[in-house]
Amino acid sequence: MLFDFLAFIDELRENEDKKEIVEKYESLIWPIQWNIIDQVWYREYLSRFPSHEYLTPEEFSDDFDRDILQKLIIASFSNSYTLSNNEKKRWFELSIWVESEEQTIVKTLSELWAFQISRLFEIYIEEQMNHQIWITEWGDDKETVLAEREMKIKRRKSVLDSLNITQEAQKAQVEQEAKLDDLMGQL
């Protein structure tokens, strides 16, 4: 596997600059002993995002949990994402957009290397752990984080609804073209 959650948590524990994240999380919530799906931020937030099939690098397609990575990406407050139709393949392209003051960086998941995919897991898991700490530790930030989470969930529903509309329109166009071809053949 490209990413091992518990090994990553152990790395954080050993890192002088990052160990505070794990220490706070474990003191406020509970010790991290289980997988990602057992974490409170996954159960209460990420699990609410429906998944959609998307392209990944073929050589790594079975080496990481695609569903969890997608949920981490779409749940993140630090980026935007798009699912775009890929004409050549049946699945969608998942792209990540990160904006800074000077530039916008766009990465398409199917073009990433193994170390980049692993790094995405690390970045997004740290973010979710920090958000859970804020929710637990500070009352004022709790409402802000929870409101942002709800907005992200609504946006995801909107994205999937628009994908369904696009897919239905494409099916209708194919059917209409087939009927037109039948009519032309009858003439």
Coordinates of N, CA and C in Angstrom, one line a residue:
M1 N 0.8 -1.2 0.0 CA 0.0 0.0 0.0 C 0.9 1.3 0.0
L2 N 0.4 2.3 -0.7 CA 1.2 3.5 -0.8 C 1.1 4.3 0.5
F3 N 0.0 4.1 1.3 CA -0.2 4.9 2.5 C -0.6 4.0 3.6
D4 N 0.1 4.1 4.7 CA -0.3 3.3 5.9 C -0.6 4.4 7.0
F5 N -1.9 4.4 7.4 CA -2.3 5.4 8.3 C -1.6 5.4 9.7
L6 N -1.5 4.2 10.3 CA -0.9 4.1 11.6 C 0.6 4.4 11.5
A7 N 1.3 4.0 10.5 CA 2.7 4.3 10.3 C 2.8 5.8 10.2
F8 N 1.9 6.5 9.5 CA 2.0 8.0 9.4 C 1.8 8.6 10.8
I9 N 0.9 8.1 11.6 CA 0.6 8.6 12.9 C 1.9 8.5 13.8
D10 N 2.6 7.3 13.6 CA 3.8 7.1 14.3 C 4.9 8.1 13.9
E11 N 4.9 8.4 12.6 CA 5.9 9.4 12.1 C 5.6 10.8 12.7
L12 N 4.3 11.1 12.8 CA 4.0 12.4 13.4 C 4.4 12.4 14.9
R13 N 4.2 11.3 15.6 CA 4.6 11.3 17.0 C 6.1 11.5 17.2
E14 N 6.9 11.1 16.2 CA 8.4 11.2 16.2 C 8.9 12.6 15.7
N15 N 8.0 13.3 15.0 CA 8.4 14.6 14.4 C 8.2 15.7 15.5
E16 N 9.3 16.4 15.8 CA 9.2 17.4 16.8 C 8.2 18.5 16.4
D17 N 8.1 18.8 15.2 CA 7.3 19.9 14.7 C 5.8 19.5 14.6
K18 N 5.5 18.2 14.5 CA 4.2 17.7 14.3 C 3.6 16.9 15.4
K19 N 4.4 16.5 16.4 CA 3.9 15.6 17.4 C 2.8 16.2 18.3
E20 N 2.7 17.5 18.3 CA 1.7 18.2 19.1 C 0.3 17.9 18.5
I21 N 0.2 17.7 17.2 CA -1.1 17.4 16.6 C -1.6 16.1 17.2
V22 N -0.8 15.1 17.2 CA -1.3 13.7 17.7 C -1.5 13.8 19.2
E23 N -0.7 14.5 19.9 CA -0.8 14.6 21.4 C -2.1 15.3 21.7
K24 N -2.4 16.4 21.1 CA -3.7 17.1 21.3 C -4.9 16.3 20.9
Y25 N -4.8 15.7 19.8 CA -5.9 14.9 19.3 C -6.2 13.8 20.3
E26 N -5.2 13.1 20.7 CA -5.4 11.9 21.6 C -5.8 12.4 23.0
S27 N -5.4 13.5 23.4 CA -5.8 14.0 24.8 C -7.3 14.5 24.7
L28 N -7.7 15.1 23.6 CA -9.0 15.6 23.5 C -10.1 14.6 23.0
I29 N -9.7 13.7 22.2 CA -10.6 12.8 21.5 C -10.4 11.4 22.0
W30 N -9.4 10.7 21.5 CA -9.1 9.4 22.0 C -7.8 8.9 21.4
P31 N -7.1 7.9 21.9 CA -5.9 7.4 21.3 C -6.1 6.9 19.9
I32 N -5.2 7.2 19.0 CA -5.3 6.7 17.6 C -4.7 5.3 17.6
Q33 N -5.6 4.3 17.4 CA -5.1 2.9 17.4 C -5.7 2.2 16.2
W34 N -6.6 2.8 15.5 CA -7.4 2.1 14.5 C -7.2 2.8 13.1
N35 N -7.9 2.3 12.2 CA -7.8 2.8 10.8 C -8.5 4.2 10.6
I36 N -8.3 4.8 9.5 CA -8.9 6.1 9.2 C -10.4 6.0 9.4
I37 N -11.1 5.0 8.9 CA -12.6 5.0 9.0 C -13.1 4.9 10.4
D38 N -12.2 4.6 11.3 CA -12.6 4.6 12.8 C -12.5 5.9 13.5
Q39 N -11.9 6.9 12.8 CA -11.7 8.2 13.4 C -13.0 9.0 13.4
V40 N -13.1 9.8 14.4 CA -14.4 10.6 14.6 C -14.6 11.5 13.4
W41 N -13.5 12.1 12.9 CA -13.7 13.0 11.7 C -14.1 12.3 10.5
Y42 N -13.7 11.0 10.4 CA -14.2 10.3 9.2 C -15.7 9.9 9.4
R43 N -16.0 9.3 10.5 CA -17.4 8.9 10.8 C -18.4 10.0 10.7
E44 N -18.0 11.2 11.3 CA -19.0 12.3 11.4 C -19.0 13.2 10.1
Y45 N -17.9 13.2 9.4 CA -17.8 14.1 8.2 C -17.5 13.4 6.9
L46 N -16.4 12.8 6.8 CA -16.0 12.2 5.5 C -17.0 11.1 5.0
S47 N -17.5 10.4 5.9 CA -18.5 9.3 5.5 C -19.7 9.8 4.8
R48 N -20.0 11.1 5.0 CA -21.2 11.7 4.4 C -21.0 12.1 2.9
F49 N -19.8 11.9 2.4 CA -19.6 12.2 1.0 C -19.7 11.0 0.1
P50 N -20.7 11.0 -0.8 CA -20.7 9.8 -1.7 C -19.6 9.9 -2.7
S51 N -19.1 8.8 -3.1 CA -18.0 8.7 -4.0 C -18.4 8.6 -5.5
H52 N -17.5 8.8 -6.3 CA -17.8 8.7 -7.8 C -16.5 8.1 -8.4
E53 N -16.6 7.2 -9.3 CA -15.4 6.6 -9.9 C -14.6 7.7 -10.6
Y54 N -13.3 7.6 -10.5 CA -12.4 8.5 -11.1 C -11.1 7.8 -11.5
L55 N -10.4 8.4 -12.5 CA -9.2 7.8 -13.0 C -8.0 8.0 -12.0
T56 N -7.2 7.0 -11.9 CA -6.0 7.0 -11.1 C -4.8 6.5 -12.0
P57 N -3.6 6.8 -11.5 CA -2.5 6.2 -12.3 C -2.6 4.7 -12.3
E58 N -2.6 4.1 -13.5 CA -2.8 2.7 -13.6 C -1.9 1.8 -12.8
E59 N -0.6 2.2 -12.7 CA 0.3 1.4 -12.0 C 0.1 1.5 -10.4
F60 N -0.7 2.4 -10.0 CA -1.0 2.5 -8.5 C -2.5 2.3 -8.2
S61 N -3.3 1.9 -9.1 CA -4.8 1.9 -8.9 C -5.2 1.0 -7.8
D62 N -4.4 -0.1 -7.5 CA -4.8 -1.0 -6.4 C -4.0 -0.7 -5.1
D63 N -3.1 0.3 -5.2 CA -2.2 0.5 -4.1 C -2.6 1.5 -3.0
F64 N -3.8 2.1 -3.2 CA -4.3 3.0 -2.1 C -5.8 3.0 -2.2
D65 N -6.4 3.4 -1.1 CA -7.9 3.4 -1.0 C -8.4 4.7 -1.7
R66 N -8.9 4.4 -2.9 CA -9.3 5.5 -3.8 C -10.5 6.3 -3.2
D67 N -11.4 5.5 -2.5 CA -12.6 6.1 -1.9 C -12.2 7.1 -0.8
I68 N -11.3 6.7 0.1 CA -10.9 7.6 1.2 C -10.1 8.8 0.7
L69 N -9.2 8.6 -0.3 CA -8.5 9.7 -0.9 C -9.5 10.7 -1.5
Q70 N -10.5 10.3 -2.2 CA -11.4 11.2 -2.8 C -12.2 11.9 -1.7
K71 N -12.6 11.3 -0.7 CA -13.3 11.9 0.4 C -12.4 13.0 1.1
L72 N -11.2 12.6 1.3 CA -10.2 13.6 1.9 C -10.1 14.8 1.0
I73 N -10.0 14.6 -0.3 CA -9.9 15.8 -1.2 C -11.1 16.7 -1.2
I74 N -12.3 16.1 -1.4 CA -13.5 16.9 -1.5 C -13.9 17.5 -0.1
A75 N -13.4 16.9 1.0 CA -13.7 17.4 2.3 C -12.8 18.5 2.7
S76 N -11.7 18.7 2.0 CA -10.7 19.7 2.5 C -11.1 21.1 2.3
F77 N -10.7 21.9 3.3 CA -11.0 23.4 3.2 C -9.9 24.1 2.5
S78 N -8.8 23.4 2.2 CA -7.6 24.1 1.6 C -7.5 24.0 0.1
N79 N -8.5 23.3 -0.5 CA -8.4 23.2 -2.0 C -9.9 23.2 -2.5
S80 N -9.9 23.3 -3.8 CA -11.1 23.0 -4.6 C -10.9 21.8 -5.5
Y81 N -11.9 21.2 -6.0 CA -11.7 20.1 -6.9 C -12.7 20.1 -8.0
T82 N -12.4 19.4 -9.1 CA -13.4 19.2 -10.2 C -13.4 17.8 -10.6
L83 N -14.5 17.3 -11.0 CA -14.6 16.0 -11.7 C -15.0 16.4 -13.1
S84 N -14.2 16.0 -14.0 CA -14.5 16.3 -15.4 C -14.6 15.1 -16.2
N85 N -15.4 15.1 -17.2 CA -15.7 14.0 -18.1 C -14.4 13.7 -19.0
N86 N -14.0 12.5 -19.0 CA -12.9 12.1 -19.9 C -13.5 11.3 -21.1
E87 N -13.4 11.9 -22.2 CA -14.1 11.3 -23.4 C -13.5 9.9 -23.8
K88 N -12.3 9.7 -23.5 CA -11.6 8.4 -23.9 C -11.9 7.3 -22.9
K89 N -12.3 7.6 -21.7 CA -12.5 6.6 -20.7 C -13.8 6.8 -20.0
R90 N -14.3 5.7 -19.3 CA -15.6 5.8 -18.7 C -15.6 6.5 -17.4
W91 N -14.5 6.7 -16.8 CA -14.4 7.4 -15.5 C -14.1 8.8 -15.7
F92 N -14.3 9.6 -14.6 CA -14.0 11.0 -14.6 C -12.6 11.3 -14.1
E93 N -12.1 12.5 -14.5 CA -10.8 13.0 -14.1 C -11.1 13.8 -12.8
L94 N -10.3 13.5 -11.7 CA -10.4 14.3 -10.5 C -9.2 15.2 -10.4
S95 N -9.5 16.5 -10.4 CA -8.4 17.5 -10.4 C -8.5 18.3 -9.1
I96 N -7.4 18.6 -8.5 CA -7.3 19.4 -7.3 C -6.8 20.8 -7.6
W97 N -7.4 21.8 -7.1 CA -7.0 23.2 -7.3 C -6.6 23.8 -6.0
V98 N -5.4 24.3 -5.9 CA -4.9 25.0 -4.7 C -4.5 26.4 -5.1
E99 N -5.0 27.4 -4.5 CA -4.7 28.8 -4.8 C -3.9 29.4 -3.7
S100 N -2.9 30.1 -4.1 CA -2.1 30.9 -3.2 C -2.2 32.3 -3.7
E101 N -1.5 33.2 -3.0 CA -1.6 34.6 -3.4 C -1.0 34.9 -4.8
E102 N 0.0 34.2 -5.2 CA 0.6 34.4 -6.5 C 0.1 33.5 -7.6
Q103 N -0.4 32.3 -7.3 CA -0.7 31.4 -8.4 C -1.8 30.4 -8.0
T104 N -2.3 29.7 -9.0 CA -3.2 28.6 -8.8 C -2.5 27.3 -9.4
I105 N -2.5 26.3 -8.6 CA -1.8 25.0 -9.0 C -3.0 24.0 -9.2
V106 N -3.0 23.3 -10.3 CA -4.0 22.3 -10.6 C -3.2 21.0 -10.9
K107 N -3.6 20.0 -10.2 CA -3.1 18.7 -10.3 C -4.2 17.7 -10.6
T108 N -4.0 16.9 -11.7 CA -5.0 15.8 -12.0 C -4.5 14.6 -11.4
L109 N -5.3 13.9 -10.6 CA -4.9 12.8 -9.8 C -4.3 11.6 -10.7
S110 N -4.9 11.4 -11.9 CA -4.4 10.3 -12.7 C -3.0 10.5 -13.2
E111 N -2.4 11.7 -13.0 CA -1.1 12.0 -13.5 C -0.1 12.1 -12.4
L112 N -0.5 11.8 -11.1 CA 0.4 11.9 -10.0 C 1.3 10.7 -9.8
W113 N 2.4 10.9 -9.1 CA 3.4 9.8 -8.8 C 3.0 9.3 -7.4
A114 N 3.5 8.1 -7.1 CA 3.2 7.5 -5.8 C 3.5 8.4 -4.6
F115 N 4.7 9.0 -4.6 CA 5.0 9.9 -3.5 C 4.1 11.1 -3.4
Q116 N 3.5 11.5 -4.5 CA 2.6 12.7 -4.4 C 1.2 12.2 -3.8
I117 N 0.8 11.0 -4.2 CA -0.5 10.5 -3.7 C -0.3 10.3 -2.2
S118 N 0.8 9.7 -1.8 CA 1.1 9.5 -0.3 C 1.1 10.8 0.4
R119 N 1.7 11.8 -0.2 CA 1.8 13.1 0.5 C 0.4 13.8 0.6
L120 N -0.5 13.5 -0.4 CA -1.9 14.0 -0.3 C -2.6 13.4 1.0
F121 N -2.4 12.1 1.1 CA -3.0 11.5 2.3 C -2.5 12.2 3.6
E122 N -1.2 12.5 3.7 CA -0.6 13.1 4.9 C -1.2 14.5 5.1
I123 N -1.2 15.3 4.1 CA -1.7 16.7 4.2 C -3.2 16.7 4.6
Y124 N -4.0 15.9 4.0 CA -5.4 16.0 4.3 C -5.8 15.3 5.6
I125 N -5.0 14.3 6.0 CA -5.3 13.7 7.4 C -4.9 14.7 8.5
E126 N -3.8 15.4 8.3 CA -3.4 16.4 9.3 C -4.5 17.5 9.4
E127 N -5.0 17.9 8.2 CA -6.0 18.9 8.2 C -7.3 18.5 9.0
Q128 N -7.7 17.2 8.7 CA -8.9 16.7 9.4 C -8.7 16.6 10.9
M129 N -7.5 16.1 11.3 CA -7.2 16.0 12.7 C -7.2 17.4 13.4
N130 N -6.6 18.4 12.7 CA -6.6 19.8 13.2 C -8.0 20.3 13.4
H131 N -8.9 20.1 12.4 CA -10.3 20.5 12.4 C -11.0 19.9 13.6
Q132 N -10.7 18.6 13.8 CA -11.4 17.9 14.9 C -10.9 18.5 16.3
I133 N -9.7 18.8 16.3 CA -9.1 19.5 17.6 C -9.8 20.8 17.8
W134 N -10.0 21.6 16.7 CA -10.6 22.9 16.8 C -12.1 22.8 17.3
I135 N -12.8 21.8 16.7 CA -14.2 21.6 17.1 C -14.3 21.2 18.6
T136 N -13.3 20.4 19.1 CA -13.4 19.9 20.4 C -12.8 21.0 21.4
E137 N -11.8 21.7 21.0 CA -11.1 22.6 21.9 C -11.7 24.0 22.0
W138 N -12.1 24.6 20.9 CA -12.6 26.0 20.9 C -14.0 26.1 20.4
G139 N -14.8 26.6 21.3 CA -16.2 26.8 20.9 C -16.5 27.7 19.8
D140 N -15.8 28.8 19.7 CA -16.0 29.8 18.6 C -15.7 29.2 17.2
D141 N -14.6 28.5 17.1 CA -14.1 27.9 15.9 C -15.0 26.7 15.5
K142 N -15.6 26.1 16.5 CA -16.4 24.9 16.3 C -17.5 25.2 15.3
E143 N -18.3 26.3 15.5 CA -19.4 26.6 14.6 C -18.9 27.0 13.2
T144 N -17.7 27.6 13.1 CA -17.2 28.0 11.8 C -16.8 26.7 11.0
V145 N -16.1 25.8 11.7 CA -15.7 24.5 11.1 C -16.9 23.7 10.7
L146 N -17.9 23.6 11.6 CA -19.1 22.8 11.3 C -19.9 23.4 10.1
A147 N -20.0 24.7 10.0 CA -20.6 25.4 8.9 C -19.9 25.2 7.6
E148 N -18.6 25.2 7.6 CA -17.8 25.0 6.4 C -18.0 23.5 6.0
R149 N -18.0 22.6 6.9 CA -18.3 21.2 6.6 C -19.6 21.0 5.9
E150 N -20.6 21.6 6.4 CA -22.0 21.5 5.8 C -22.0 22.1 4.4
M151 N -21.3 23.2 4.2 CA -21.2 23.8 2.9 C -20.5 22.9 1.9
K152 N -19.4 22.2 2.3 CA -18.7 21.3 1.5 C -19.6 20.1 1.1
I153 N -20.4 19.6 2.1 CA -21.3 18.5 1.8 C -22.4 18.9 0.7
K154 N -22.9 20.1 0.9 CA -23.9 20.6 -0.1 C -23.3 20.8 -1.5
R155 N -22.0 21.3 -1.5 CA -21.4 21.5 -2.8 C -21.2 20.1 -3.4
R156 N -20.8 19.1 -2.7 CA -20.6 17.8 -3.3 C -21.9 17.2 -3.9
K157 N -23.0 17.4 -3.2 CA -24.3 17.0 -3.7 C -24.6 17.7 -5.0
S158 N -24.3 19.0 -5.0 CA -24.5 19.8 -6.2 C -23.6 19.3 -7.4
V159 N -22.4 19.0 -7.1 CA -21.5 18.5 -8.2 C -22.0 17.2 -8.7
L160 N -22.4 16.3 -7.8 CA -22.9 15.0 -8.3 C -24.2 15.1 -9.1
D161 N -25.1 16.0 -8.6 CA -26.3 16.3 -9.3 C -26.0 16.8 -10.8
S162 N -25.1 17.7 -10.9 CA -24.8 18.2 -12.2 C -24.1 17.2 -13.1
L163 N -23.3 16.3 -12.5 CA -22.8 15.2 -13.3 C -23.9 14.3 -13.8
N164 N -24.9 14.0 -12.9 CA -26.0 13.1 -13.3 C -26.8 13.8 -14.5
I165 N -27.0 15.1 -14.4 CA -27.7 15.8 -15.4 C -26.9 15.7 -16.7
T166 N -25.6 15.9 -16.7 CA -24.7 15.9 -17.9 C -24.8 14.5 -18.5
Q167 N -24.7 13.5 -17.6 CA -24.7 12.1 -18.1 C -26.1 11.8 -18.8
E168 N -27.1 12.2 -18.2 CA -28.5 12.0 -18.7 C -28.6 12.7 -20.1
A169 N -28.1 13.9 -20.2 CA -28.2 14.7 -21.4 C -27.4 14.0 -22.5
Q170 N -26.2 13.4 -22.1 CA -25.4 12.7 -23.1 C -26.1 11.5 -23.6
K171 N -26.8 10.7 -22.7 CA -27.5 9.5 -23.1 C -28.7 9.9 -24.0
A172 N -29.4 11.0 -23.7 CA -30.5 11.4 -24.5 C -30.0 11.8 -25.9
Q173 N -28.8 12.5 -26.0 CA -28.3 12.9 -27.3 C -27.9 11.7 -28.1
V174 N -27.4 10.7 -27.5 CA -27.0 9.4 -28.2 C -28.3 8.7 -28.7
E175 N -29.3 8.7 -27.9 CA -30.5 8.0 -28.3 C -31.2 8.8 -29.4
Q176 N -31.2 10.1 -29.3 CA -31.8 11.0 -30.3 C -31.0 10.8 -31.7
E177 N -29.7 10.7 -31.6 CA -28.9 10.5 -32.8 C -29.2 9.1 -33.4
A178 N -29.4 8.1 -32.6 CA -29.7 6.8 -33.1 C -31.1 6.8 -33.8
K179 N -32.1 7.5 -33.2 CA -33.4 7.5 -33.8 C -33.4 8.3 -35.1
L180 N -32.6 9.4 -35.1 CA -32.4 10.1 -36.4 C -31.8 9.3 -37.5
D181 N -30.8 8.5 -37.1 CA -30.1 7.6 -38.1 C -31.1 6.6 -38.6
D182 N -32.0 6.1 -37.7 CA -33.0 5.1 -38.1 C -34.0 5.7 -39.1
L183 N -34.4 7.0 -38.8 CA -35.4 7.7 -39.7 C -34.7 7.9 -41.0
M184 N -33.4 8.3 -41.0 CA -32.7 8.6 -42.3 C -32.6 7.3 -43.1
G185 N -32.4 6.2 -42.4 CA -32.3 4.9 -43.1 C -33.6 4.5 -43.7
Q186 N -34.7 4.9 -43.1 CA -36.0 4.5 -43.7 C -36.4 5.4 -44.9
L187 N -35.7 6.5 -45.1 CA -36.0 7.3 -46.3 C -35.5 6.8 -47.5

